[in-house]
Coordinates of C-alpha atoms in Angstrom, one line a residue:
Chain A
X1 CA 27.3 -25.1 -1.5
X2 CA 27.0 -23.0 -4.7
X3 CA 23.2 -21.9 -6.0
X4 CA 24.6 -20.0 -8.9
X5 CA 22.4 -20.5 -11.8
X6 CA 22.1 -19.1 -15.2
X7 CA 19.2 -17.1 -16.3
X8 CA 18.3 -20.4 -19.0
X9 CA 18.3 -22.6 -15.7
X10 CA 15.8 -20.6 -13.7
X11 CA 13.9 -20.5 -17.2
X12 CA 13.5 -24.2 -17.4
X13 CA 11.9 -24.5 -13.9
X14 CA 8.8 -22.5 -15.1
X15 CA 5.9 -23.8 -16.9
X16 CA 2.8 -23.4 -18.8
X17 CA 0.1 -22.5 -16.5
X18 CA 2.1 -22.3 -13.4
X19 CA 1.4 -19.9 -10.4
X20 CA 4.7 -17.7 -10.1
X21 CA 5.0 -15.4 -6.7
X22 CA 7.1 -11.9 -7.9
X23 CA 8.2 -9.4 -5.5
X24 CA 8.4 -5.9 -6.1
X25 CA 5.9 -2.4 -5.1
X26 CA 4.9 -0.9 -8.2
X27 CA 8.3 -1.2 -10.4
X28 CA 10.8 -0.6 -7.1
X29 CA 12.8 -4.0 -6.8
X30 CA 11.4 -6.1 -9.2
X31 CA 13.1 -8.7 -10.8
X32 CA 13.5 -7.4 -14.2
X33 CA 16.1 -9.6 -15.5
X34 CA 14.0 -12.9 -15.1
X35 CA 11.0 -11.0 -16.5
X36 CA 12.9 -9.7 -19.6
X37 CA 13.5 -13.8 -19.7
X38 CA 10.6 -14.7 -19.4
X39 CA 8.7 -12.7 -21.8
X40 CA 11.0 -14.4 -24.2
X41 CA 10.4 -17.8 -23.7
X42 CA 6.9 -17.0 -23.5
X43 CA 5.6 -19.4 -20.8
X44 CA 1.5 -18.9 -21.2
X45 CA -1.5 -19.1 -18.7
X46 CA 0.8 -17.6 -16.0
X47 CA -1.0 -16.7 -12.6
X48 CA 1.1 -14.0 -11.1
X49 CA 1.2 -13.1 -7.5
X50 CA 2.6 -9.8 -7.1
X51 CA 1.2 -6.5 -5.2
X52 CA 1.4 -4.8 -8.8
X53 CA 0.6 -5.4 -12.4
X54 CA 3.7 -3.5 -13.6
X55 CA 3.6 -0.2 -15.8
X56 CA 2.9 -0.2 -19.6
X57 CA 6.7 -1.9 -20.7
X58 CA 8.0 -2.7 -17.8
X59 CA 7.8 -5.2 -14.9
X60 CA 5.0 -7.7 -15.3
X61 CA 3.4 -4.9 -18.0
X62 CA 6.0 -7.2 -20.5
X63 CA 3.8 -10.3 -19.6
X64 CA 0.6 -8.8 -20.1
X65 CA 1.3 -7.2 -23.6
X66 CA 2.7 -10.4 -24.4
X67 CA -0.2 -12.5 -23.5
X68 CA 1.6 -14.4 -20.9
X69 CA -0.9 -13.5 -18.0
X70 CA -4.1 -15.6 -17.2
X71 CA -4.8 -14.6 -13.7
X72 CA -3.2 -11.2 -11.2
X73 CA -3.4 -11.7 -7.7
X74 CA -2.7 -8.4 -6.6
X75 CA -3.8 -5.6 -4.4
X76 CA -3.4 -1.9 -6.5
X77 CA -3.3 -2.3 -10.7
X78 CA -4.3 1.1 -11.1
X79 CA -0.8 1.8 -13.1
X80 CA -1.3 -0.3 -16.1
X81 CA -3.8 0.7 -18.7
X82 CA -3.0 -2.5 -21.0
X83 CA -4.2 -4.7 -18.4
X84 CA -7.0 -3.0 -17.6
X85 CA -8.3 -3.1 -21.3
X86 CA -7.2 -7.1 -21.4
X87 CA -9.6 -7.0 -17.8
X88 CA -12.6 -5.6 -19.9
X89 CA -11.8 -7.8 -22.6
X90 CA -12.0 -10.6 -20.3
X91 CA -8.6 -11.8 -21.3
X92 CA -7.1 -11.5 -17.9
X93 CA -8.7 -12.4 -13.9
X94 CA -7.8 -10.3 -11.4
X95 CA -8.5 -11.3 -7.7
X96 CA -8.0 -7.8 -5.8
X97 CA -6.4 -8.2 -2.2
X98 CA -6.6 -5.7 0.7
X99 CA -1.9 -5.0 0.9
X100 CA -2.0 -6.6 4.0
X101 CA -4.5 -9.8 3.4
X102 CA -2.0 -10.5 0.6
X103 CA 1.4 -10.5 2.2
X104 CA 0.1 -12.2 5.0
X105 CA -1.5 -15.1 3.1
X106 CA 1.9 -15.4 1.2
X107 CA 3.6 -15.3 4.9
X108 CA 1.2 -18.1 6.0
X109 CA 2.1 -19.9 3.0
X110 CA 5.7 -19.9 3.7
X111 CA 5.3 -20.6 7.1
X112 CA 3.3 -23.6 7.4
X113 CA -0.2 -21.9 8.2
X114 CA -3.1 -22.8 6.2
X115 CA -5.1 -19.8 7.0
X116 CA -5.6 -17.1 9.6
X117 CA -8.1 -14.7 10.6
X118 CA -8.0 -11.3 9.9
X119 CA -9.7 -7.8 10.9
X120 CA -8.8 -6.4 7.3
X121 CA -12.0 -6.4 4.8
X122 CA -15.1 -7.2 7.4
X123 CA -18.6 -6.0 6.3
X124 CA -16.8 -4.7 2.4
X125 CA -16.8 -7.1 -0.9
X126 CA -13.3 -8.7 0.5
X127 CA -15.9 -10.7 2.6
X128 CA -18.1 -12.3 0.3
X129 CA -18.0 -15.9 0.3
X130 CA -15.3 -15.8 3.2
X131 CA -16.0 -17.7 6.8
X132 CA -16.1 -14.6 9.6
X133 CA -15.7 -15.2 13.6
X134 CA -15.9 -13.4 16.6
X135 CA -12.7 -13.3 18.8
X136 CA -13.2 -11.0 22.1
X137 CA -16.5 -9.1 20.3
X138 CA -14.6 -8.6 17.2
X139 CA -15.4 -10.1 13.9
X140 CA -12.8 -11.3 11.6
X141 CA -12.5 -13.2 7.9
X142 CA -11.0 -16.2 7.5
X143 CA -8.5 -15.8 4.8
X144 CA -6.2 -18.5 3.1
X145 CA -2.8 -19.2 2.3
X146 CA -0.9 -18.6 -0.7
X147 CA 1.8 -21.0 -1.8
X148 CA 3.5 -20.6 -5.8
X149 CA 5.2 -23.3 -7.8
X150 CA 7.8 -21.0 -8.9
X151 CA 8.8 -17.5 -7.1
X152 CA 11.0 -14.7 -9.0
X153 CA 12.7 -11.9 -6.0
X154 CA 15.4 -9.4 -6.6
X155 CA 17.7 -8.5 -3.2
X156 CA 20.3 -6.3 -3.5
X157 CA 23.2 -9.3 -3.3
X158 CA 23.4 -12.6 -2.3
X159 CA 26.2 -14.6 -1.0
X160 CA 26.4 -18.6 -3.2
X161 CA 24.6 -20.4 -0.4
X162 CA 21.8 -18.3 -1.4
X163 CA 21.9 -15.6 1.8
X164 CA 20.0 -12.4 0.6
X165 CA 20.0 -9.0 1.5
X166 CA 18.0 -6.0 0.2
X167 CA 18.5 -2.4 -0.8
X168 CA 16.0 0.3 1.3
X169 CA 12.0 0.0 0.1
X170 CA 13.0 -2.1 -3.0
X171 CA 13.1 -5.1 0.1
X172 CA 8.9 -4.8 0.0
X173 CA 7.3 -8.4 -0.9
X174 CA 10.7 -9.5 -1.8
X175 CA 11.3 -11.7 1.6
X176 CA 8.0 -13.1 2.1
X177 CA 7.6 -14.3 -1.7
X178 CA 10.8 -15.8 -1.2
X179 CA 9.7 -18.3 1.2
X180 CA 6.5 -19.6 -0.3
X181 CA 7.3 -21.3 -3.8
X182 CA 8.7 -25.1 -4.6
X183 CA 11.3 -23.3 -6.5
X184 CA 12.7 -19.7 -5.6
X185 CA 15.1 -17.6 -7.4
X186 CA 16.4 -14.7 -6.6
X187 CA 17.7 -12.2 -8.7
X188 CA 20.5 -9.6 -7.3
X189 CA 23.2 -6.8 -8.6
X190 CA 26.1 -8.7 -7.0
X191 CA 26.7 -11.5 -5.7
X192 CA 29.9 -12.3 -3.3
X193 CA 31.5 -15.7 -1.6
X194 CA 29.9 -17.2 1.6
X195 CA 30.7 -15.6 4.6
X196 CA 31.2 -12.3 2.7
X197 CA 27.9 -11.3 3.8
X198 CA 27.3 -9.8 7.6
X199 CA 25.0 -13.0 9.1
X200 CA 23.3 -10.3 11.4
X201 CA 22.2 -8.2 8.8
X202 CA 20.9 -11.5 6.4
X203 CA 17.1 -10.5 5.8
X204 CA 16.6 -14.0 4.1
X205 CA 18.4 -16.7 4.7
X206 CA 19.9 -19.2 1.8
X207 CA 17.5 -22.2 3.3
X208 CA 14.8 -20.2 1.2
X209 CA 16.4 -19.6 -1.9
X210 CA 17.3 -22.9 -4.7
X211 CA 18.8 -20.4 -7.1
X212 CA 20.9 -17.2 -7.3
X213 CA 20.9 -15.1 -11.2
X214 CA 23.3 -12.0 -11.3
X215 CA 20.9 -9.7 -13.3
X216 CA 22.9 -8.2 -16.4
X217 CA 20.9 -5.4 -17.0
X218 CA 18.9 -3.0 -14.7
X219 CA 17.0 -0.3 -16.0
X220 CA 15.1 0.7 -12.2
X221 CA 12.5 2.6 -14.0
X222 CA 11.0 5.5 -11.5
X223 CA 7.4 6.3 -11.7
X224 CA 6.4 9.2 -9.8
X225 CA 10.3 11.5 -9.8
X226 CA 9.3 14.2 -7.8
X227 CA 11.6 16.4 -5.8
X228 CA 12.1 18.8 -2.8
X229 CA 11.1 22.4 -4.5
X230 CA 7.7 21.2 -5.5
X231 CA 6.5 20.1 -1.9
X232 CA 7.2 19.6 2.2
X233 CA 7.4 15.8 3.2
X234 CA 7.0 13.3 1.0
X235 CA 5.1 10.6 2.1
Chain B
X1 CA -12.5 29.2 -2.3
X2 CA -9.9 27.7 -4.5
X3 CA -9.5 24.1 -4.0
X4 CA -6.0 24.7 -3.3
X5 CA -6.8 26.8 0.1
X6 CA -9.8 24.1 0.9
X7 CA -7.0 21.1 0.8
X8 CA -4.6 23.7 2.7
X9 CA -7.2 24.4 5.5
X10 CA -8.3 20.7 5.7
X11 CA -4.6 19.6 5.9
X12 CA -3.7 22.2 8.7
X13 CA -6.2 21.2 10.7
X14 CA -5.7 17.3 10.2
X15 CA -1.8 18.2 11.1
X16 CA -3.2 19.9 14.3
X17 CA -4.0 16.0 15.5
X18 CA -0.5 14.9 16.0
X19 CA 1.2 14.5 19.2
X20 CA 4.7 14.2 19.7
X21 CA 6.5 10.3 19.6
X22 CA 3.3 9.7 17.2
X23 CA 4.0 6.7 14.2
X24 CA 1.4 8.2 11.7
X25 CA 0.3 6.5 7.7
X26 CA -1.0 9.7 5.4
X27 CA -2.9 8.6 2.3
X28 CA -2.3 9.9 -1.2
X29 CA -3.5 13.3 -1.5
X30 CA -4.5 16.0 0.9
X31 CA -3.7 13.5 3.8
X32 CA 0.3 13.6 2.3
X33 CA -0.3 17.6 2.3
X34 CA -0.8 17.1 6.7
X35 CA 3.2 16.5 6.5
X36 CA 3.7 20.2 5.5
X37 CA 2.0 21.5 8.8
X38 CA 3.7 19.0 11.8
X39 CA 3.2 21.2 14.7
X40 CA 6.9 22.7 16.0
X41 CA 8.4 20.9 18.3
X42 CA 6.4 17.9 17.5
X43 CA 8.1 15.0 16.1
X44 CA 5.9 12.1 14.0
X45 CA 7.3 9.8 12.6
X46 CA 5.7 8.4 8.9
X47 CA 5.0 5.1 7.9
X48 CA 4.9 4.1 4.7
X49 CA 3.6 0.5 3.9
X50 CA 5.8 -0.8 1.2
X51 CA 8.4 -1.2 3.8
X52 CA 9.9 2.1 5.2
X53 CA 9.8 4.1 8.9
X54 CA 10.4 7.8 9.0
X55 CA 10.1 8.9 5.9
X56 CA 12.0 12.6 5.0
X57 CA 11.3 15.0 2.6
X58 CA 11.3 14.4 -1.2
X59 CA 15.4 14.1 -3.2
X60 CA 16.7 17.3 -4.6
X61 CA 17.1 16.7 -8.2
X62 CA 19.6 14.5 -9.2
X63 CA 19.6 12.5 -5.9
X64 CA 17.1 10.4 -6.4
X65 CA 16.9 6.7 -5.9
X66 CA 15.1 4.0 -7.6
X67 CA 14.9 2.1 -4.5
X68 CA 13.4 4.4 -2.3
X69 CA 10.2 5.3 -3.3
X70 CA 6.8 6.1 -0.5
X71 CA 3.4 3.8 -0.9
X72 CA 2.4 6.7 -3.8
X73 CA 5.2 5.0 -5.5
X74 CA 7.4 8.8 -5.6
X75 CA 10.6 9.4 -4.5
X76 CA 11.4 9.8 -1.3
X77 CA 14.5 10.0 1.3
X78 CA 14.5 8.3 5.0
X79 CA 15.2 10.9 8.0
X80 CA 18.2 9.8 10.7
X81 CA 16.5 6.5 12.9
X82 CA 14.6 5.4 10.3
X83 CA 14.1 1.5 9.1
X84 CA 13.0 -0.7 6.7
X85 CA 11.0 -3.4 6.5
X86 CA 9.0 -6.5 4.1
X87 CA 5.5 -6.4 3.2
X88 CA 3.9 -8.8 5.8
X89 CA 5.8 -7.0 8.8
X90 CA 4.3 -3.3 7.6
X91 CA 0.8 -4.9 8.1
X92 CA 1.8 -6.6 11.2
X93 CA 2.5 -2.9 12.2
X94 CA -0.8 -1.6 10.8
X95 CA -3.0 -4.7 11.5
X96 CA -1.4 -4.8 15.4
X97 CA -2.5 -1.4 16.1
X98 CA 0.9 0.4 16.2
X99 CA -0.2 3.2 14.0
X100 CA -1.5 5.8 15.7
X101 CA -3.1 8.1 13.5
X102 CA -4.1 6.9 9.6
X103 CA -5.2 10.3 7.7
X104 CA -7.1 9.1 4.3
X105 CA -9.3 10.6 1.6
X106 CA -13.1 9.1 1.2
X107 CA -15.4 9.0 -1.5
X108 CA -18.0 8.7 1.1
X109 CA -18.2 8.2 4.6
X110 CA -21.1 7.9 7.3
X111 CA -22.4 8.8 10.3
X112 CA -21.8 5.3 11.9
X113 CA -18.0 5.6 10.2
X114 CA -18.1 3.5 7.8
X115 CA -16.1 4.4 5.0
X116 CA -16.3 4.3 1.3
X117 CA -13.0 4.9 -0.7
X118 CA -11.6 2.3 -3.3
X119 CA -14.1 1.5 -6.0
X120 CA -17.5 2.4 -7.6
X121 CA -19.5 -0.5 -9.6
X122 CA -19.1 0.0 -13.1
X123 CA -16.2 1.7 -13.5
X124 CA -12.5 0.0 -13.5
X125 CA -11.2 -1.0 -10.0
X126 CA -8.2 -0.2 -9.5
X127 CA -7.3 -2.0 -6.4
X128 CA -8.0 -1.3 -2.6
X129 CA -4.1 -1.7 -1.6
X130 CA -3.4 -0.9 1.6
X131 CA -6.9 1.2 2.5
X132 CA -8.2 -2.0 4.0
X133 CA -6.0 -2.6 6.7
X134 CA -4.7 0.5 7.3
X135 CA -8.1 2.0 8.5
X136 CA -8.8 -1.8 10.0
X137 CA -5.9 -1.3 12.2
X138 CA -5.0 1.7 13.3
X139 CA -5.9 3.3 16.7
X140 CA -7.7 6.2 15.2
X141 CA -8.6 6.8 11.5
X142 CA -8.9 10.7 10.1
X143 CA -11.0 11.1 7.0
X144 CA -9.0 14.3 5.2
X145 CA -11.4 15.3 1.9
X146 CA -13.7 18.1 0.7
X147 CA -16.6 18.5 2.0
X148 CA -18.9 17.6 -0.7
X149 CA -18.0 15.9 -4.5
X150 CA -17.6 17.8 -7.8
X151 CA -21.5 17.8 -7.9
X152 CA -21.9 19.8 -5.0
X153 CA -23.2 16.7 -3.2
X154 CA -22.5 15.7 0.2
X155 CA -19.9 13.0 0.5
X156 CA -20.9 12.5 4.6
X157 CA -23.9 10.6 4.6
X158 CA -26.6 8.7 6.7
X159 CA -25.3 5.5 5.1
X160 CA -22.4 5.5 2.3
X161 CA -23.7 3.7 -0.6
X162 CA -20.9 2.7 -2.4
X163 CA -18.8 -0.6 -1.7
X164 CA -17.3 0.1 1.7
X165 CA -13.5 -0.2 2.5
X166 CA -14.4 -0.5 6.6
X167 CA -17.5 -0.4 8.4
X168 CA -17.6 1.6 11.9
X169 CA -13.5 2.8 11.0
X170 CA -14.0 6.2 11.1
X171 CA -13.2 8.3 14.1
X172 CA -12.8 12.0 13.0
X173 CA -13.8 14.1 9.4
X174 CA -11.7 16.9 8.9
X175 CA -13.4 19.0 5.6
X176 CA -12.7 22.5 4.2
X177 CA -16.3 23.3 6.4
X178 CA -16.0 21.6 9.1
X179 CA -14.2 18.9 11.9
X180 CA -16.6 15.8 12.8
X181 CA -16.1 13.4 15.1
X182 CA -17.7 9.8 15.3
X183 CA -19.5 8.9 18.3
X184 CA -21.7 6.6 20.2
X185 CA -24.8 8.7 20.2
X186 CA -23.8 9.7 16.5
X187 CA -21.8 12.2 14.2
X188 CA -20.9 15.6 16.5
X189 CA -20.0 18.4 14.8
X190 CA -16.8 19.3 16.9
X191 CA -15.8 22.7 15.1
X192 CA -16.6 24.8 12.2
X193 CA -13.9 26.1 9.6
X194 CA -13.5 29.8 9.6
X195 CA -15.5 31.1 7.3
X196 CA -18.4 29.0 7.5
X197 CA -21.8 29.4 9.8
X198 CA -22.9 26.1 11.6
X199 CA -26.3 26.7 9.1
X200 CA -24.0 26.2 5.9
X201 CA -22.5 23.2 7.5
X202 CA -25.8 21.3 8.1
X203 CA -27.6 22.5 5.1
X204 CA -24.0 20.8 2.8
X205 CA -24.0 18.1 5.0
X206 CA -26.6 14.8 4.5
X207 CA -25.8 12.8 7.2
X208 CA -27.5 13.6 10.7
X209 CA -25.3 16.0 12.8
X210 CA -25.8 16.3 16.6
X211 CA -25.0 20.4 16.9
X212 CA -23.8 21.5 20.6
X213 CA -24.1 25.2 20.4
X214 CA -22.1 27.0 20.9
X215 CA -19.8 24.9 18.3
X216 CA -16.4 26.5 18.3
X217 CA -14.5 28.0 15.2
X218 CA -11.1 25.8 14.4
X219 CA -7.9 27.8 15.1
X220 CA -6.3 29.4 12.0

């Protein structure tokens, strides 16, 4: 078995209007090889799954300037001032999830569950519109599952069946949007011959993934660089 | 007082709420500054939700990496035992109740506990992430802020009257004035900040306070 593709291949699975799943936490492991991609074929009326919007250009940022982005499903877009002026302009939906609501619809969505309740939102806006019930004299929301035509993940390396592994907090969504699209690619810095990988230590196995890029280029832009003189912990 | 002693003296205090073997999530802001004051001998381990147990202090210069970042998206370094983890198993830590303490920053909260802290109608939202479930799920939730808003108003109210982020979350306030605890009967005031009378505290304080003199200065 061998799921090397190109980055033209993975290119030609995405289309106009689709729903595309992208790992990543703010711009920490984020596939930026198949977004520099696809910001150049210019696929349009893209709804984007992703916990982040990107910053200004980088990440999913590319999409928005571009006028790729129809619709973020996301949870914090606080970092990118060009989609919050498209937002205003009404040029781009965003549908705000509470972190956890959203990884665990994308879970369920992956895993065969429709929709699940939840503690997370009850009594705030989160619950408008949504079905609440009482389990053991607590209410929860009912929320739904999140499935994407197409998902973009970066792991750290994969062997050619597809077998990922990640590198420290760039792992994030990574994993669970891996398992909840009709097509998956993953993006990684290396990529090494089956067996080559340790099959304890495999966070997602190949049966998720249909197509393996080795990224060419990765800038792995830091947003907040701040180190040990200024402060104690850092959380 | 400079705001810079306020968060100082309202991070202390949350700090002196950890107990050894605790698993604690600090928000962005003076809740992060609680990591400063661990009690000696008292080890907590922090959480941060985009994927990481036990998080260390920030890199010396030049050591950064890309890939380890906390929830405020900074760099960060792991201490020894730590671990990571995806997305949907950080909530499944959070939302399962294996968080002990959550320390966060409000805009407003209440004397029922609800809490207001992620958006206010008009303005750009920016995005709950992971406020929500983080003060839906943890066994207790400490509200770290100041004790009134740039206005001089109080941000502890009868009812919060902004969009909530949890209704009845809230089990202690810890503010440059005072500590507040949440209970059936209502809000208790549970200590006064040195410095300030039990008088100042109810006259900057909206919400209804139940007072048991004689209410007890906090420990410096």
């Amino acid at each position: 078995m061998n799921k090397v593709g190109t980055i033209e291949a993975a290119m030609e699975r995405i289309q106009d209007g689709a729903t595309l799943l992208m790992g990543g936490f703010g711009v920490c492991g984020i596939p930026e090889n198949l977004v520099r991609a696809l910001q150049q074929r210019g696929t349009k009326n893209l709804t984007i799954v992703s916990n982040n919007a990107g910053v200004e250009g980088a990440g999913i940022g590319l999409l928005i300037e571009n006028g790729q982005v129809r619709k973020m499903i996301s949870s914090y877009i606080g970092e990118n001032k060009v989609l919050e002026q498209k937002v205003i302009a009404g040029e781009i939906e965003v549908e705000l999830n509470p972190q956890g609501t959203l990884a665990e619809r994308v879970r369920a969505g992956g895993a065969g569950i429709p929709a699940f309740f939840t503690p997370t939102g009850v009594g705030t806006p989160v619950a408008e519109g949504k079905e609440t019930r009482n389990f053991n004299g607590r209410d929860y929301l009912m929320e739904t599952a999140i499935r994407g035509d197409v998902a973009f993940v970066k792991a750290y390396k994969a062997d050619k069946h597809g077998n990922l592994v990640y590198r420290m907090t760039a792992r994030n969504f990574n994993p669970v949007m891996a398992t909840a699209a009709d097509f998956v690619v993953a993006e990684v810095e290396e990529i090494v011959e089956a067996g080559q990988l340790d099959a304890e230590q495999i966070v997602t196995p190949s049966v998720f993934v249909d197509m393996v890029i080795k990224g060419e280029r990765y800038d792995k832009r830091i947003e907040k660089r701040v180190n040990r003189q200024k402060s104690g912990a850092g959380i | 007082m400079t705001s810079a002693s306020k968060r100082e003296l309202i991070a202390r205090r949350v700090a002196r709420e950890f107990k050894d073997g605790f698993y604690v999530n600090l928000g962005i802001g003076i809740p992060t500054l609680a990591a400063s004051y661990i009690p000696e001998g008292c080890e907590v381990i922090l959480h941060s939700e985009n994927g990481l147990m036990g998080i260390g202090d920030y890199p010396l210069e030049g050591e950064e990496d890309a890939d380890l970042i906390n929830a405020g998206k900074e760099t960060v370094t792991t201490i020894p035992g730590s671990s990571f983890f995806n997305a949907a198993e950080s909530f499944a830590i959070v939302r399962g109740g294996h968080i002990d303490i959550t320390v966060i920053g409000a805009m407003e909260v209440d004397q029922h506990g609800d809490l207001a802290n992620w958006m206010i109608p008009g303005k750009m939202i920016k995005g709950m992430g992971g406020a929500m479930d983080l003060v839906a799920g943890s066994k207790r939730v400490i509200i770290a802020m100041q004790h009134t808003g740039p206005d001089g108003a109080s941000k502890i109210l009868k009812k919060c009257t902004l969009p909530l982020t949890g209704v009845k979350v809230v089990d202690t306030i810890v503010t440059e004035m005072a500590v507040m605890k949440v209970t059936p009967e209502g809000l208790l005031l549970l200590e006064v900040q040195p410095g300030f009378t039990t008088q100042q505290v109810l006259e900057a304080t909206d919400a209804d306070l139940i007072v048991k003199e004689p209410v007890p200065t906090c420990p410096l």
